[in-house]
CSV table of C-alpha atoms in Angstrom, one decimal:
chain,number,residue,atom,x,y,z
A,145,UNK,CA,-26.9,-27.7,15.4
A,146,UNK,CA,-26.1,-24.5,13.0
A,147,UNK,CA,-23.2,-25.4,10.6
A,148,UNK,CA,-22.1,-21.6,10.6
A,149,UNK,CA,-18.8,-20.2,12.8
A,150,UNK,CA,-20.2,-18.4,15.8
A,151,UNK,CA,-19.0,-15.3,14.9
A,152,UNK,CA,-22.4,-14.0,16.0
A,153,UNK,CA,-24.3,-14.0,19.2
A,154,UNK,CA,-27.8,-14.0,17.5
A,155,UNK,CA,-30.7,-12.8,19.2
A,156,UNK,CA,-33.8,-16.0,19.3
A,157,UNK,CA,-35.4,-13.5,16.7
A,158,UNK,CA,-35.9,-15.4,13.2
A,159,UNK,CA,-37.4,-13.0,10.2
A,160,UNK,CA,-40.3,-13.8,8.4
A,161,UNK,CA,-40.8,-10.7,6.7
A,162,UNK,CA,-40.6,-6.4,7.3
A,163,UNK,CA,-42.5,-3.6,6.0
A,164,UNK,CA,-41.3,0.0,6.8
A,165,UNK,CA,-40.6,-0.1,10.4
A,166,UNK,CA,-42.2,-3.5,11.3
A,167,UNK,CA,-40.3,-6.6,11.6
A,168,UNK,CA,-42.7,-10.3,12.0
A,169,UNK,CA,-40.9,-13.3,13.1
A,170,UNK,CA,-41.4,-17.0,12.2
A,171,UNK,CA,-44.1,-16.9,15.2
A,172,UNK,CA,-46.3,-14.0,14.0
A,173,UNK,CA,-44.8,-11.8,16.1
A,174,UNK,CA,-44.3,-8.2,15.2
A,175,UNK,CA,-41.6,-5.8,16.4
A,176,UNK,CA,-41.2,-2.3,16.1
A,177,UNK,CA,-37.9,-1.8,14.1
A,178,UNK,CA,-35.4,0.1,15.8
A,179,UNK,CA,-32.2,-0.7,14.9
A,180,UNK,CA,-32.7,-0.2,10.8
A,181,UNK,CA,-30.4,-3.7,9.9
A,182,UNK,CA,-28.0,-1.3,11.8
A,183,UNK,CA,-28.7,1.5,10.5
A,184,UNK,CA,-28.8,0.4,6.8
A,185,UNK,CA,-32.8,0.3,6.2
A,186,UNK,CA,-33.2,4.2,6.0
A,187,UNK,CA,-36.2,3.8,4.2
A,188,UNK,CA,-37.8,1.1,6.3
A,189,UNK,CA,-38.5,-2.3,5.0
A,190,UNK,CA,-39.4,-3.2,1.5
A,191,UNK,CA,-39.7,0.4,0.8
A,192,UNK,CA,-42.0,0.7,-2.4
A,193,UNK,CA,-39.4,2.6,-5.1
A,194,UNK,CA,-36.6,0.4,-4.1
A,195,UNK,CA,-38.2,-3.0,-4.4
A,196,UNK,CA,-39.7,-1.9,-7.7
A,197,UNK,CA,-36.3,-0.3,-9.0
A,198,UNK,CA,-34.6,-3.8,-7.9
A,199,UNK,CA,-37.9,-5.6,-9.8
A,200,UNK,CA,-37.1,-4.0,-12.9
A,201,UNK,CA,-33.6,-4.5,-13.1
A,202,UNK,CA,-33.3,-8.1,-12.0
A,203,UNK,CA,-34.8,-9.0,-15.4
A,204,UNK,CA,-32.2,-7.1,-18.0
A,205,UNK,CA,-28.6,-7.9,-16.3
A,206,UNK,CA,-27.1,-8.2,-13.0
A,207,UNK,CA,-23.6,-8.3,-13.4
A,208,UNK,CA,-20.8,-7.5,-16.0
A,209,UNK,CA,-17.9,-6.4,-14.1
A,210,UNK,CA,-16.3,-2.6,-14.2
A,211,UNK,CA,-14.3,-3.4,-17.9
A,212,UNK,CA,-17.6,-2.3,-18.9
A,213,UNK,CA,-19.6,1.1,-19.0
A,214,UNK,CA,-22.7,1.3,-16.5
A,215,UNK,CA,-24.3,4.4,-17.1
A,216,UNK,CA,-26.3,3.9,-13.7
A,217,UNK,CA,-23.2,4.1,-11.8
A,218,UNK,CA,-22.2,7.5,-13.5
A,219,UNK,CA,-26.1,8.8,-12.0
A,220,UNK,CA,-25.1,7.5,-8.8
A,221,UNK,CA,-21.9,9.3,-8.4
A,222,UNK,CA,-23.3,12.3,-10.1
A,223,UNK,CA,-25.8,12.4,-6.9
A,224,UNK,CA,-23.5,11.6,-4.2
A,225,UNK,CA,-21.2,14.4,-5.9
A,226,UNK,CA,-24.0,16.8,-5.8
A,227,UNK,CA,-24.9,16.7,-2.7
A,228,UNK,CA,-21.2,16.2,-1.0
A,229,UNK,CA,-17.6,18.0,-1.2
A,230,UNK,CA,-16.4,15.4,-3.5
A,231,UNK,CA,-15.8,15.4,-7.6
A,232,UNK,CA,-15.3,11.5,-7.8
A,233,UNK,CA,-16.6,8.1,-6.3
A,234,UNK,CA,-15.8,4.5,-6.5
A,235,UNK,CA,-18.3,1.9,-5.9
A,236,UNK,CA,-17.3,-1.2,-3.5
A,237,UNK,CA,-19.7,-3.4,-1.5
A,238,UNK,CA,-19.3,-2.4,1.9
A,239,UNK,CA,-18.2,-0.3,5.1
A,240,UNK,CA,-15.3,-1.8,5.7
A,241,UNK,CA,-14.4,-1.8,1.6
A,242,UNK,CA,-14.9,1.7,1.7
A,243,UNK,CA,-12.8,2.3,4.9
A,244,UNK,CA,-10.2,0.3,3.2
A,245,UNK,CA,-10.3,2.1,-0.4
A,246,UNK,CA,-9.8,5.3,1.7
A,247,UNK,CA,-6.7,4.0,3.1
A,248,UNK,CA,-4.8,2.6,0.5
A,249,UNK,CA,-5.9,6.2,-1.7
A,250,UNK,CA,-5.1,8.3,1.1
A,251,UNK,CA,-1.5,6.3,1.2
A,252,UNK,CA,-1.4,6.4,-2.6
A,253,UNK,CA,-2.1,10.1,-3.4
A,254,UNK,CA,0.4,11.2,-0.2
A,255,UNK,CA,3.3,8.8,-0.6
A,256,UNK,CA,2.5,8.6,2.9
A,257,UNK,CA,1.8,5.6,5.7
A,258,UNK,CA,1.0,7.5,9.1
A,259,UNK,CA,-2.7,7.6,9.7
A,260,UNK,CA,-4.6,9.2,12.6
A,261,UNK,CA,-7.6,7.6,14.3
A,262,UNK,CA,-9.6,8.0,17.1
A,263,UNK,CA,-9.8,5.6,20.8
A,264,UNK,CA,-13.5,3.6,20.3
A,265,UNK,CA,-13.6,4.6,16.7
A,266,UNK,CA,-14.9,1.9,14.5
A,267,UNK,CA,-14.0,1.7,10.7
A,268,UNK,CA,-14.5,-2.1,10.0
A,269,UNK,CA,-13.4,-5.7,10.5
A,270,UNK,CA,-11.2,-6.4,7.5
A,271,UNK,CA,-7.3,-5.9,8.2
A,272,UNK,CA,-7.0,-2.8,7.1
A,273,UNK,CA,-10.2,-0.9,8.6
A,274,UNK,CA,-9.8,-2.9,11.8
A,275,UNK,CA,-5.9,-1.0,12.2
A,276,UNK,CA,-8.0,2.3,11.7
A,277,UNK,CA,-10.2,1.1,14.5
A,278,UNK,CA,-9.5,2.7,17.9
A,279,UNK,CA,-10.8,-0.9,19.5
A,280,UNK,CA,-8.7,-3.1,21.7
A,281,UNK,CA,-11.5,-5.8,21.9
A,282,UNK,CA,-11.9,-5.6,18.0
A,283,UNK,CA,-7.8,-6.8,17.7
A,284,UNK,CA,-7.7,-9.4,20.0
A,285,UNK,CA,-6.5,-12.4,18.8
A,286,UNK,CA,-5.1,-11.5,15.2
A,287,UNK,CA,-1.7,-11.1,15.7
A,288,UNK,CA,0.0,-7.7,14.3
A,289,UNK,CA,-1.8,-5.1,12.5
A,290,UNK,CA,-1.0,-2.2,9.9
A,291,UNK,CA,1.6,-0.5,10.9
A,292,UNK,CA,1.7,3.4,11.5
A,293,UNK,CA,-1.9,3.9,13.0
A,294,UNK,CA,-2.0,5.7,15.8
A,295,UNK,CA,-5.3,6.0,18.5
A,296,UNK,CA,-5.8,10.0,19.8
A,297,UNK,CA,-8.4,10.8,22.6
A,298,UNK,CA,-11.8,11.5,20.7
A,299,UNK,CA,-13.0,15.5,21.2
A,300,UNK,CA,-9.5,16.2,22.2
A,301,UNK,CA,-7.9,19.0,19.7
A,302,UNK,CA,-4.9,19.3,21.9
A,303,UNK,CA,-3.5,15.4,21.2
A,304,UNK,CA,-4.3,16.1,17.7
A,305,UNK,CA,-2.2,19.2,17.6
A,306,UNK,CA,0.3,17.2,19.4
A,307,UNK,CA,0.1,14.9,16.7
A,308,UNK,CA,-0.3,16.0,13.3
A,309,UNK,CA,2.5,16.7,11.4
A,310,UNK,CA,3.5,16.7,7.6
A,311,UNK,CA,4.9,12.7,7.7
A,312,UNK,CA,0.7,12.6,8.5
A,313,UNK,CA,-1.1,10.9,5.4
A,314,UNK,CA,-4.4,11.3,6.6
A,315,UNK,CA,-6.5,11.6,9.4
A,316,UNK,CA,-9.9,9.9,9.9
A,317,UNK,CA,-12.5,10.2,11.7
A,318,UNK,CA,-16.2,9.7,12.7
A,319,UNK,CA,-18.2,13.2,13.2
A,320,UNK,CA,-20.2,10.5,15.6
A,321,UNK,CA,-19.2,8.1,16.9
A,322,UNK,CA,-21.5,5.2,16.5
A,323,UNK,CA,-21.0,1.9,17.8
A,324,UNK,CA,-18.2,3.6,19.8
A,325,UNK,CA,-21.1,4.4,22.2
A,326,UNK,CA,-22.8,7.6,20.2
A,327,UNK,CA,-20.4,10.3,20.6
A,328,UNK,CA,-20.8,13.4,18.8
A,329,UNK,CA,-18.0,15.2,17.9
A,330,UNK,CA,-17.4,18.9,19.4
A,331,UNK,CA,-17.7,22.0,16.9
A,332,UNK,CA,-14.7,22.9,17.8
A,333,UNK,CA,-13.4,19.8,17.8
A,334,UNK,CA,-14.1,18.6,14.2
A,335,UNK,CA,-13.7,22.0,12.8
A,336,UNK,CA,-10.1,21.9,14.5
A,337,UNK,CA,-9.0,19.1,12.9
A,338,UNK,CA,-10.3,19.8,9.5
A,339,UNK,CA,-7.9,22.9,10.4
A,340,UNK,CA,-5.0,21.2,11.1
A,341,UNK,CA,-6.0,18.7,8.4
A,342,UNK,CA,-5.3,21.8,5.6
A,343,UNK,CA,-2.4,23.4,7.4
A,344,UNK,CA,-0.5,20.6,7.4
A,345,UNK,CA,-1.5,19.0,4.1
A,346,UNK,CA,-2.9,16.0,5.6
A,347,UNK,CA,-6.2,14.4,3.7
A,348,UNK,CA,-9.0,15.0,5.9
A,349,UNK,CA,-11.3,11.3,5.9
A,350,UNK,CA,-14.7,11.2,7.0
A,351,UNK,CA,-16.2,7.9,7.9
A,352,UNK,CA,-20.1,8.5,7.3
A,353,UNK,CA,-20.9,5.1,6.8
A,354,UNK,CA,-23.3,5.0,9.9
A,355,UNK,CA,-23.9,8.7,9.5
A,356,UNK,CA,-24.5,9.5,6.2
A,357,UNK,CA,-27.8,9.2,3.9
A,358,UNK,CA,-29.6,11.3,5.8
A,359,UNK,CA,-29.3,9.2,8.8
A,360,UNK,CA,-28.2,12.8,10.7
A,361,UNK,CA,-31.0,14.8,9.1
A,362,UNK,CA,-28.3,16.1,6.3
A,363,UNK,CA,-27.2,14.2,3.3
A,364,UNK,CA,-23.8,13.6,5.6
A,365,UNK,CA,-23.0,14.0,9.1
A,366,UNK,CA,-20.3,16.1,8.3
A,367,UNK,CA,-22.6,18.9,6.9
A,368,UNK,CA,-23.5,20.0,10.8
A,369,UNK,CA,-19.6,21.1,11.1
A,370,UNK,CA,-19.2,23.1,7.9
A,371,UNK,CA,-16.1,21.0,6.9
A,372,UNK,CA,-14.9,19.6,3.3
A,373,UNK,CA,-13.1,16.3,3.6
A,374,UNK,CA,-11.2,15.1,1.2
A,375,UNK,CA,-12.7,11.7,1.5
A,376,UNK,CA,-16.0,10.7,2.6
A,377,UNK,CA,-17.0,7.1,3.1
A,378,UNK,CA,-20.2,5.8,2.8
A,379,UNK,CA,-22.7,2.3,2.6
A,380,UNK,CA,-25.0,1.0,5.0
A,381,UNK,CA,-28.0,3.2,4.0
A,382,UNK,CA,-26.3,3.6,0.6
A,383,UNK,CA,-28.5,0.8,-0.6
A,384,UNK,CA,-31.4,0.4,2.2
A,385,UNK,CA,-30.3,-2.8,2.5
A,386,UNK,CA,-29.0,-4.0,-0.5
A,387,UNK,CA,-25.1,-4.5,-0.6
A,388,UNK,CA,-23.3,-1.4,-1.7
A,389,UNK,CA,-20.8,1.3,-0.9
A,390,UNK,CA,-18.3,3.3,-1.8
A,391,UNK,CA,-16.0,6.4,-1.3
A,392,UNK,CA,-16.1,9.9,-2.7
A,393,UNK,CA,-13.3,12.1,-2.9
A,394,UNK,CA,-11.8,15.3,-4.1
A,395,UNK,CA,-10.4,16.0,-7.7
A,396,UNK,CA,-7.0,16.6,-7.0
A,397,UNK,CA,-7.3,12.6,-5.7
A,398,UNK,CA,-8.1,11.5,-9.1
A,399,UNK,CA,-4.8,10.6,-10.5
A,400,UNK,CA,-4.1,8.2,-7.5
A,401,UNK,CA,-6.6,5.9,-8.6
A,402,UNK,CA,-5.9,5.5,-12.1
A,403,UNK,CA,-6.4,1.7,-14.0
A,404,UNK,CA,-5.0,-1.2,-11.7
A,405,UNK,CA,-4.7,0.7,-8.6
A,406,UNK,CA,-7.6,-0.6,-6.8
A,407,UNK,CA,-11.0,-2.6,-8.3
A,408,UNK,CA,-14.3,-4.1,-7.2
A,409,UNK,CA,-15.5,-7.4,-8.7
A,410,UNK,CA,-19.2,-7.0,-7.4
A,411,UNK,CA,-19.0,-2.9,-6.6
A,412,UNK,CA,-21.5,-0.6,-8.4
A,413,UNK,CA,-23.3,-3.8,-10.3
A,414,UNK,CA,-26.6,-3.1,-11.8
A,415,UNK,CA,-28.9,-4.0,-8.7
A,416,UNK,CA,-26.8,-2.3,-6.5
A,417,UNK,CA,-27.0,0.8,-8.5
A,418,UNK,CA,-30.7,0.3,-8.9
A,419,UNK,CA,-31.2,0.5,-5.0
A,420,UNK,CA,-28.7,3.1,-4.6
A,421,UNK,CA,-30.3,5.3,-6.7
A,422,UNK,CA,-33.7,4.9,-5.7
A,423,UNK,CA,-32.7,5.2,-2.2
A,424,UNK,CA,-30.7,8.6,-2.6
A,425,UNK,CA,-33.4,9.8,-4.3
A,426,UNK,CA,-35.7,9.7,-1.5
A,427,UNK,CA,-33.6,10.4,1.0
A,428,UNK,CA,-31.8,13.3,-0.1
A,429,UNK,CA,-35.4,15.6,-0.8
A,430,UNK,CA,-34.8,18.6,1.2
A,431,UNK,CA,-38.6,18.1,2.7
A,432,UNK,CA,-37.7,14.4,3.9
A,433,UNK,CA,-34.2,15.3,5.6
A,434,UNK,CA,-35.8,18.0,7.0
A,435,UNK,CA,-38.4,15.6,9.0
A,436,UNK,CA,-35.5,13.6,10.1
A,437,UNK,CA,-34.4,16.7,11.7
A,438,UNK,CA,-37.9,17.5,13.5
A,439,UNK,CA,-38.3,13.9,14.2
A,440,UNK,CA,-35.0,13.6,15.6
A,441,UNK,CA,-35.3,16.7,17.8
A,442,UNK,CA,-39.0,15.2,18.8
A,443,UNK,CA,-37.5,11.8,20.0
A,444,UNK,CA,-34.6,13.2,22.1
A,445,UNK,CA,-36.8,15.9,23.4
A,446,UNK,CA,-39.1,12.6,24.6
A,447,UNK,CA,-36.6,10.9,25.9
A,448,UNK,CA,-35.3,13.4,27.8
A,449,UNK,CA,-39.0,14.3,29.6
A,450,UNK,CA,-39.7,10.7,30.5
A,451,UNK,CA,-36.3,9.2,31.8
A,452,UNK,CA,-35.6,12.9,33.4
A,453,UNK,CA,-36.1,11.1,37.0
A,454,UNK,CA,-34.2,7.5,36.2
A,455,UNK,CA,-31.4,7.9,38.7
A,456,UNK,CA,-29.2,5.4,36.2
A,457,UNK,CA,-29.6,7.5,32.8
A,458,UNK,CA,-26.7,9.2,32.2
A,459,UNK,CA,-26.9,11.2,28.9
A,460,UNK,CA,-29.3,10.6,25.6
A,461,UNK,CA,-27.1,12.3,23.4
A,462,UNK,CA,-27.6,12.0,19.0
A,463,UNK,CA,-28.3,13.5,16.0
A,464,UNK,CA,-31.4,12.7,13.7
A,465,UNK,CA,-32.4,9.3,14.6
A,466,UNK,CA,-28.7,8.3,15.7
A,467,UNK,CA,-29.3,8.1,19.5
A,468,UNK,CA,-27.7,6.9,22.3
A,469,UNK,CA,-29.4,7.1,25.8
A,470,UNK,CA,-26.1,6.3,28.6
A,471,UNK,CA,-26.9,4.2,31.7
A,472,UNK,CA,-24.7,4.0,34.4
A,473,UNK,CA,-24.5,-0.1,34.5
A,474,UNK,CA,-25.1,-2.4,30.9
A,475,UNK,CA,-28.1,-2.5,28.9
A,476,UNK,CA,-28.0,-5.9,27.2
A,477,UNK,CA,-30.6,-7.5,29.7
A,478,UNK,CA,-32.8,-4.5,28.6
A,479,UNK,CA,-32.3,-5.1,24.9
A,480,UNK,CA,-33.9,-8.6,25.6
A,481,UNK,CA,-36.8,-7.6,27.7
A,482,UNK,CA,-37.4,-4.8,24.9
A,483,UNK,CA,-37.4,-7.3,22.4
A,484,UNK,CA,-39.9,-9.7,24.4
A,485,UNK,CA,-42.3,-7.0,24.4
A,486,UNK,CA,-42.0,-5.9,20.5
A,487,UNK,CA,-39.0,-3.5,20.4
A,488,UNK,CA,-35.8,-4.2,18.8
A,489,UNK,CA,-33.0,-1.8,19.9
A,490,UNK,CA,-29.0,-1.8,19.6
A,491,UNK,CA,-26.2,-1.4,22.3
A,492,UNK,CA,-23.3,0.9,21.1
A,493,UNK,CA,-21.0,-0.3,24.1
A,494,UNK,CA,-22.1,-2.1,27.1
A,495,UNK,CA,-23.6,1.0,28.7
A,496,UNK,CA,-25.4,2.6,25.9
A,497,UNK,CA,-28.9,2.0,24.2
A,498,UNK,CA,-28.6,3.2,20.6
A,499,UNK,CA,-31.6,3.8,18.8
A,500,UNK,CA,-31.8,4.0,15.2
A,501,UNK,CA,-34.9,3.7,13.4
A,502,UNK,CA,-36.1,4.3,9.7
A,503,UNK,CA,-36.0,7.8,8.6
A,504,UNK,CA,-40.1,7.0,8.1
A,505,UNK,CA,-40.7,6.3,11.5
A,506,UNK,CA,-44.1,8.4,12.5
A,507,UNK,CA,-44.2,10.2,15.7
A,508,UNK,CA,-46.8,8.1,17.2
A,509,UNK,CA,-44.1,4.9,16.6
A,510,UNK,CA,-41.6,6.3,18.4
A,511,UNK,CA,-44.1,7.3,21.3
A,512,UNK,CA,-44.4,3.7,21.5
A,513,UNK,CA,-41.0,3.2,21.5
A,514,UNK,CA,-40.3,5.4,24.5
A,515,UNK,CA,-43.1,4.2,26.6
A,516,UNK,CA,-41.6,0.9,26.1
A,517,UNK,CA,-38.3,1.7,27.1
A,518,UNK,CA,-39.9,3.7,30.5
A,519,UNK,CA,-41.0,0.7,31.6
A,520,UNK,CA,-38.0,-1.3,31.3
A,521,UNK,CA,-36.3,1.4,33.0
A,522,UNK,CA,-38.8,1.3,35.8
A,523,UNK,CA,-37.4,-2.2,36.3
A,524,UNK,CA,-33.7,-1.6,36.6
């Protein structure tokens, strides 16, 4: 009898132990890894230059708190600065933290309440991020919400247009949508509201949690569009698996989070900032994001040849190794016959199968992978 709330429904997988894109159970049983810790573990499991930059630092300090100087958190930003529109970054330890720092700066900086999301958008589970979150099923049962979001049609410039206007303090948005059933955002689209975003002086906020650190084949998802938010949120492959996150913004935001305005016990502590570091450093090589594009490319391509004659698939749609393959009835009985024979996949809805491996996965692994998921489509 588990002593933990069943806020869970746990697969009858228990982990032993992972390396790179391998996963072995309590049994000896080893999977092939495609779901990443959702889409956290960008560099596979136990990745060599993360464990050993955690190794290192677990023996000087751990934790301080932000009254004092970390130097490794000013490398951190400086990276994640580099490489993305912003000029400033707070650290936090989570999705959700970030999503909800992005709120309450956007609100700050605009003297603003009014935020735009998007229908099956997901920004988190806290209070905050789960009123940005375009989810019926995610409110049920927790009584009212923030006030003053409001839920557009995803890919739809027109509602947007309908709906922007200068009492707007933000708009946010996923350039994919991820566990809203991986749905990639029209040029046009994304472009459009970055437009309206400027005309109307409304803070553009890009939630890259799922599709940032390379998981897209560019440092950020919103790099494919040619856009500049004024926010960007980011963690799950922030830290390949270690706790961390955090938002970076624009300079003209700076003011807006001056001392007491918001705070982080835990965010940007030393072994957060270890992993982070090491982890950005990999992933952000031109060469290695580069791969994820051909390797992304490779898989879809794959997928597309194989299940080309399975009456029930829909779409395969993705970017990178963010992919989504659509059936035309649900896929969580395939998830467990998958599983039974040593692949672990994700649904993103109850119709989609959403693959996300390790940005190290070979070619040959994901051969594997799509001949395993043939067969189960053979049996539907």
């Amino acid at each position: 009898m588990s002593v933990l709330f069943p806020t869970y429904a746990r697969w009858e997988v228990a982990v032993k132990e992972g390396k790179g894109t391998t996963i072995i159970d309590v049994n000896g049983k080893s999977y092939l890894d495609f779901t990443s810790g959702i889409a956290v573990c960008n560099l596979g499991h136990c990745h060599e230059k993360v464990n050993q930059a955690l190794k290192d630092q677990v023996d000087k300090v751990w934790h301080v708190s932000n009254l004092f100087q970390i130097e490794a958190q000013e490398r951190v930003a400086s990276i994640l600065t580099e490489y993305s529109s912003g000029e400033y970054v707070f650290f936090c330890n989570s999705g959700a933290e970030a999503n909800e720092a992005a709120i309450k700066l956007a609100r700050k900086h605009t003297g603003k309440y009014k935020i735009l999301s998007f229908q099956q958008s997901f920004h988190g589970r806290t209070l905050g991020s789960m009123s940005a979150t375009g989810q019926d099923k995610v409110h049920q049962g927790f009584g009212p919400l923030l006030q003053d979001f409001k839920y557009l049609p995803y890919n739809d410039l027109d509602a947007v247009k309908d709906a922007i206007t200068d009492e707007i303090a933000a708009v946010m948005i996923e350039v994919i949508q991820g566990e809203g059933g991986v749905r990639i955002g029209n040029e046009d689209f994304i472009k459009g509201v970055a437009s309206l975003c400027e005309e109307h002086g409304v803070l553009l906020i890009v939630d890259e949690v799922q599709t940032g650190i390379g998981r897209t084949g560019k440092p950020f998802g919103y790099q494919h569009y040619g856009i500049s938010p004024d926010i960007i949120c980011v963690a799950k492959g922030l830290g390949n698996g270690f706790p961390v996150g955090g938002i970076i913004g624009k300079g003209h935001l700076k003011e807006a989070f001056s001392p007491g305005s918001h705070g982080s016990t835990f965010g940007g502590n030393f072994l957060a900032m270890a992993a982070a570091e090491a982890t950005i450093n990999e992933i952000f090589n031109p060469t290695f994001l580069a791969e994820v594009e051909e390797k992304g490319n490779y898989f879809k391509d794959l997928l597309a040849e194989k299940l080309k004659n399975v009456p029930s698939v829909q779409s395969i749609q993705g970017k990178g190794l963010m992919i989504g393959v659509t059936f035309d009835q649900e896929v969580a009985p395939m998830l467990k016959d998958l599983r039974d024979n040593g692949l672990l996949a994700l649904v993103a809805g109850p119709n989609v199968l959403r693959l996300v491996p390790p940005l190290i996965v070979t070619k040959e692994e994901i051969e594997k992978a799509v001949e395993l998921i043939v067969e189960q489509c053979e049996k539907l």
